[in-house]
């Protein structure tokens, strides 16, 4: 378990801030950037969200009486296949109840799959002031072995059913293990990676700190939004 997950379990009652809010063949159209870390800044496909929107439209057509959640009829994470993709990353020790589950270290291959199947509204999800889910998934998909994501999945027993990312891990051999950066230093690290990865938020994370190499990620900077 990485330091982020050890430090930031959800509250005991499971409450958190509510937010208003083509498998193969889809190309991310990635544009390489010349950076000192060799990160790639993704170009977002114009048809992003189309397959997911079609899936939830079909759900409504087949059963107009399905109750609606924030991003579609309840059950959309299963219907689109998102729930199955996320299952391998779930950490049951960090989950609260049956329908709030934390996940670790989502990698590029499955990030790209999620980009292809999630509906538009779901891809706009943000953990408060974090970059959007679509922006984070695109950064991860474009940078295999260099960018990983952590967060939580909310199941279909709740109106806020969704996949949410609240932390991005960015590979950097110079990351200071478990040292939390302060003020200007943290902001500068965030701003540099925000620009390199094209993350669509100007709001810095609540915490920036280093994490040692793990089973599924190299030594990294962790940026976490409460």
Short mmCIF file of C-alpha atoms in Angstrom, two decimals:
data_model
loop_
_atom_site.label_atom_id
_atom_site.label_comp_id
_atom_site.label_asym_id
_atom_site.label_seq_id
_atom_site.Cartn_x
_atom_site.Cartn_y
_atom_site.Cartn_z
CA UNK A 1 0.00 0.00 0.00
CA UNK A 2 1.48 3.37 -0.97
CA UNK A 3 1.77 6.35 1.34
CA UNK A 4 -1.16 8.19 -0.18
CA UNK A 5 -3.56 5.35 0.54
CA UNK A 6 -2.22 4.90 4.06
CA UNK A 7 -2.65 8.59 4.85
CA UNK A 8 -6.01 9.29 3.29
CA UNK A 9 -8.76 6.73 3.88
CA UNK A 10 -12.25 8.16 3.63
CA UNK A 11 -14.09 9.09 6.80
CA UNK A 12 -15.59 6.33 8.92
CA UNK A 13 -19.15 7.16 7.83
CA UNK A 14 -18.18 7.04 4.16
CA UNK A 15 -19.26 10.61 3.48
CA UNK A 16 -17.45 12.81 0.99
CA UNK A 17 -18.18 15.96 -0.96
CA UNK A 18 -20.97 15.55 -3.49
CA UNK A 19 -20.46 17.12 -6.90
CA UNK A 20 -22.95 18.56 -9.36
CA UNK A 21 -21.68 17.57 -12.12
CA UNK A 22 -15.28 2.05 -29.64
CA UNK A 23 -13.06 -0.19 -27.46
CA UNK A 24 -10.50 -0.99 -30.30
CA UNK A 25 -9.86 1.49 -33.05
CA UNK A 26 -9.99 4.75 -31.11
CA UNK A 27 -6.75 6.68 -31.32
CA UNK A 28 -5.74 9.11 -28.60
CA UNK A 29 -3.93 11.24 -31.15
CA UNK A 30 -0.97 11.81 -28.81
CA UNK A 31 1.38 14.70 -29.45
CA UNK A 32 4.87 14.32 -27.99
CA UNK A 33 6.32 17.18 -25.96
CA UNK A 34 10.02 17.78 -25.55
CA UNK A 35 10.44 17.75 -21.78
CA UNK A 36 13.15 16.74 -19.38
CA UNK A 37 10.99 13.86 -18.16
CA UNK A 38 9.93 12.62 -21.62
CA UNK A 39 6.28 12.88 -20.69
CA UNK A 40 3.70 12.99 -23.47
CA UNK A 41 0.89 15.52 -23.53
CA UNK A 42 -2.27 13.89 -24.94
CA UNK A 43 -4.58 15.40 -27.48
CA UNK A 44 -8.16 14.57 -26.48
CA UNK A 45 -10.18 12.76 -29.21
CA UNK A 46 -13.16 14.67 -30.55
CA UNK A 47 -15.48 11.68 -30.12
CA UNK A 48 -14.58 11.16 -26.46
CA UNK A 49 -17.63 9.99 -24.52
CA UNK A 50 -19.61 8.92 -27.58
CA UNK A 51 -19.63 5.18 -26.87
CA UNK A 52 -20.59 5.72 -23.23
CA UNK A 53 -23.35 8.15 -24.17
CA UNK A 54 -24.75 5.59 -26.61
CA UNK A 55 -24.66 2.89 -23.91
CA UNK A 56 -26.65 4.93 -21.40
CA UNK A 57 -29.11 6.05 -24.10
CA UNK A 58 -29.74 2.38 -24.87
CA UNK A 59 -30.27 1.69 -21.15
CA UNK A 60 -32.96 4.37 -21.04
CA UNK A 61 -34.54 3.08 -24.23
CA UNK A 62 -34.68 -0.48 -22.93
CA UNK A 63 -35.99 0.53 -19.50
CA UNK A 64 -37.39 4.07 -19.22
CA UNK A 65 -38.16 3.48 -15.53
CA UNK A 66 -34.54 3.06 -14.46
CA UNK A 67 -33.70 5.57 -11.71
CA UNK A 68 -31.22 8.20 -12.76
CA UNK A 69 -27.94 9.03 -11.06
CA UNK A 70 -25.57 11.91 -11.62
CA UNK A 71 -24.11 10.53 -14.85
CA UNK A 72 -26.71 8.12 -16.18
CA UNK A 73 -29.26 5.46 -15.23
CA UNK A 74 -28.14 3.56 -12.15
CA UNK A 75 -26.09 0.57 -13.23
CA UNK A 76 -24.22 2.45 -15.97
CA UNK A 77 -20.77 1.55 -14.59
CA UNK A 78 -21.61 -2.13 -15.07
CA UNK A 79 -23.36 -1.66 -18.40
CA UNK A 80 -20.43 0.21 -19.95
CA UNK A 81 -17.88 -2.25 -18.57
CA UNK A 82 -16.19 0.33 -16.33
CA UNK A 83 -16.93 -1.66 -13.16
CA UNK A 84 -15.21 -4.76 -14.58
CA UNK A 85 -12.11 -2.78 -15.57
CA UNK A 86 -11.79 -1.22 -12.12
CA UNK A 87 -12.23 -4.45 -10.18
CA UNK A 88 -8.58 -5.52 -10.47
CA UNK A 89 -7.41 -2.26 -8.86
CA UNK A 90 -9.74 -2.29 -5.86
CA UNK A 91 -8.21 -2.44 -2.38
CA UNK A 92 -10.84 -4.06 -0.13
CA UNK A 93 -9.00 -2.94 3.00
CA UNK A 94 -9.59 0.70 2.07
CA UNK A 95 -13.21 0.31 0.97
CA UNK A 96 -16.20 1.44 3.00
CA UNK A 97 -19.36 -0.63 2.68
CA UNK A 98 -20.32 -2.49 -0.46
CA UNK A 99 -20.53 0.43 -2.85
CA UNK A 100 -17.61 2.71 -1.96
CA UNK A 101 -14.33 1.13 -3.04
CA UNK A 102 -10.85 2.63 -3.24
CA UNK A 103 -8.51 1.73 -6.08
CA UNK A 104 -4.73 2.00 -6.56
CA UNK A 105 -2.32 2.43 -9.43
CA UNK A 106 -4.59 2.43 -12.47
CA UNK A 107 -2.22 2.15 -15.43
CA UNK A 108 -2.18 3.32 -19.03
CA UNK A 109 -3.78 0.33 -20.72
CA UNK A 110 -6.93 0.39 -18.64
CA UNK A 111 -6.99 4.19 -18.54
CA UNK A 112 -7.25 4.11 -22.33
CA UNK A 113 -10.06 1.55 -22.14
CA UNK A 114 -11.98 3.77 -19.74
CA UNK A 115 -11.55 6.76 -22.05
CA UNK A 116 -13.26 4.75 -24.78
CA UNK A 117 -16.28 3.57 -22.80
CA UNK A 118 -17.17 6.22 -20.22
CA UNK A 119 -20.01 8.67 -20.99
CA UNK A 120 -19.29 12.36 -21.45
CA UNK A 121 -20.67 13.48 -18.09
CA UNK A 122 -18.67 10.85 -16.23
CA UNK A 123 -15.47 12.03 -17.92
CA UNK A 124 -16.20 15.54 -16.62
CA UNK A 125 -16.16 14.32 -13.00
CA UNK A 126 -13.79 16.18 -10.68
CA UNK A 127 -12.68 15.54 -7.11
CA UNK A 128 -13.57 19.07 -6.04
CA UNK A 129 -10.93 21.27 -7.79
CA UNK A 130 -8.92 18.45 -9.38
CA UNK A 131 -8.44 18.03 -13.13
CA UNK A 132 -11.34 16.26 -14.82
CA UNK A 133 -11.44 12.48 -14.97
CA UNK A 134 -11.04 12.63 -18.75
CA UNK A 135 -7.93 14.80 -18.48
CA UNK A 136 -6.33 12.51 -15.89
CA UNK A 137 -7.16 9.34 -17.80
CA UNK A 138 -5.72 10.83 -20.99
CA UNK A 139 -2.46 11.75 -19.22
CA UNK A 140 -2.21 8.23 -17.81
CA UNK A 141 -3.04 6.53 -21.11
CA UNK A 142 -0.39 8.56 -22.93
CA UNK A 143 2.39 7.76 -20.46
CA UNK A 144 2.68 4.02 -19.74
CA UNK A 145 4.89 3.28 -16.76
CA UNK A 146 5.17 6.98 -15.90
CA UNK A 147 1.69 8.06 -14.78
CA UNK A 148 -0.69 6.12 -12.51
CA UNK A 149 -3.98 7.07 -10.91
CA UNK A 150 -5.70 6.33 -7.60
CA UNK A 151 -9.18 7.13 -6.35
CA UNK A 152 -12.50 5.46 -5.68
CA UNK A 153 -15.47 3.79 -7.34
CA UNK A 154 -19.05 4.40 -6.22
CA UNK A 155 -21.48 1.61 -7.12
CA UNK A 156 -25.04 1.60 -8.38
CA UNK A 157 -26.78 1.60 -5.01
CA UNK A 158 -26.01 5.33 -4.80
CA UNK A 159 -27.16 8.25 -6.92
CA UNK A 160 -23.54 9.43 -7.22
CA UNK A 161 -22.43 6.24 -8.99
CA UNK A 162 -19.10 6.99 -10.65
CA UNK A 163 -15.36 6.48 -11.05
CA UNK A 164 -13.40 9.33 -9.43
CA UNK A 165 -9.65 9.99 -9.40
CA UNK A 166 -8.26 11.96 -6.46
CA UNK A 167 -4.52 11.30 -6.88
CA UNK A 168 -2.04 11.20 -9.74
CA UNK A 169 1.37 9.55 -9.38
CA UNK A 170 4.03 10.89 -11.76
CA UNK A 171 7.32 9.02 -12.09
CA UNK A 172 10.38 11.01 -11.01
CA UNK A 173 13.57 9.42 -9.71
CA UNK A 174 14.28 12.64 -7.80
CA UNK A 175 11.01 12.54 -5.83
CA UNK A 176 11.74 12.83 -2.11
CA UNK A 177 10.36 9.74 -0.43
CA UNK A 178 7.39 10.58 1.81
CA UNK A 179 8.44 14.22 2.18
CA UNK A 180 5.44 16.47 1.84
CA UNK A 181 6.29 19.60 -0.12
CA UNK A 182 5.21 22.98 1.17
CA UNK A 183 3.82 26.14 -0.41
CA UNK A 184 5.87 27.41 -3.36
CA UNK A 185 7.86 24.21 -3.79
CA UNK A 186 4.68 22.13 -4.03
CA UNK A 187 3.06 24.65 -6.37
CA UNK A 188 6.05 24.69 -8.72
CA UNK A 189 6.11 20.89 -8.97
CA UNK A 190 2.37 20.87 -9.66
CA UNK A 191 2.48 23.66 -12.23
CA UNK A 192 5.31 22.04 -14.17
CA UNK A 193 3.51 18.72 -14.49
CA UNK A 194 0.15 20.35 -15.13
CA UNK A 195 1.60 21.99 -18.22
CA UNK A 196 3.52 18.91 -19.39
CA UNK A 197 0.47 16.66 -19.11
CA UNK A 198 -2.19 19.17 -20.17
CA UNK A 199 -4.21 18.75 -16.96
CA UNK A 200 -7.33 20.93 -17.11
CA UNK A 201 -7.32 22.56 -13.67
CA UNK A 202 -5.51 25.63 -12.41
CA UNK A 203 -6.11 24.66 -8.78
CA UNK A 204 -3.11 23.03 -7.09
CA UNK A 205 -3.54 19.75 -5.19
CA UNK A 206 -4.04 19.72 -1.44
CA UNK A 207 -0.84 17.73 -0.99
CA UNK A 208 2.28 16.98 -3.03
CA UNK A 209 4.75 14.42 -1.73
CA UNK A 210 7.14 11.70 -2.84
CA UNK A 211 6.38 7.98 -2.81
CA UNK A 212 8.86 5.12 -3.05
CA UNK A 213 8.77 2.59 -5.86
CA UNK A 214 5.82 0.21 -5.54
CA UNK A 215 4.77 -3.03 -7.17
CA UNK A 216 2.94 -1.19 -9.95
CA UNK A 217 4.65 2.21 -10.08
CA UNK A 218 8.15 3.72 -9.94
CA UNK A 219 9.33 6.33 -7.44
CA UNK A 220 6.88 9.17 -7.99
CA UNK A 221 5.50 12.49 -6.98
CA UNK A 222 1.96 12.08 -5.62
CA UNK A 223 -0.51 14.90 -6.09
CA UNK A 224 -3.71 14.51 -4.08
CA UNK A 225 -6.98 16.47 -4.00
CA UNK A 226 -9.21 16.26 -0.92
#
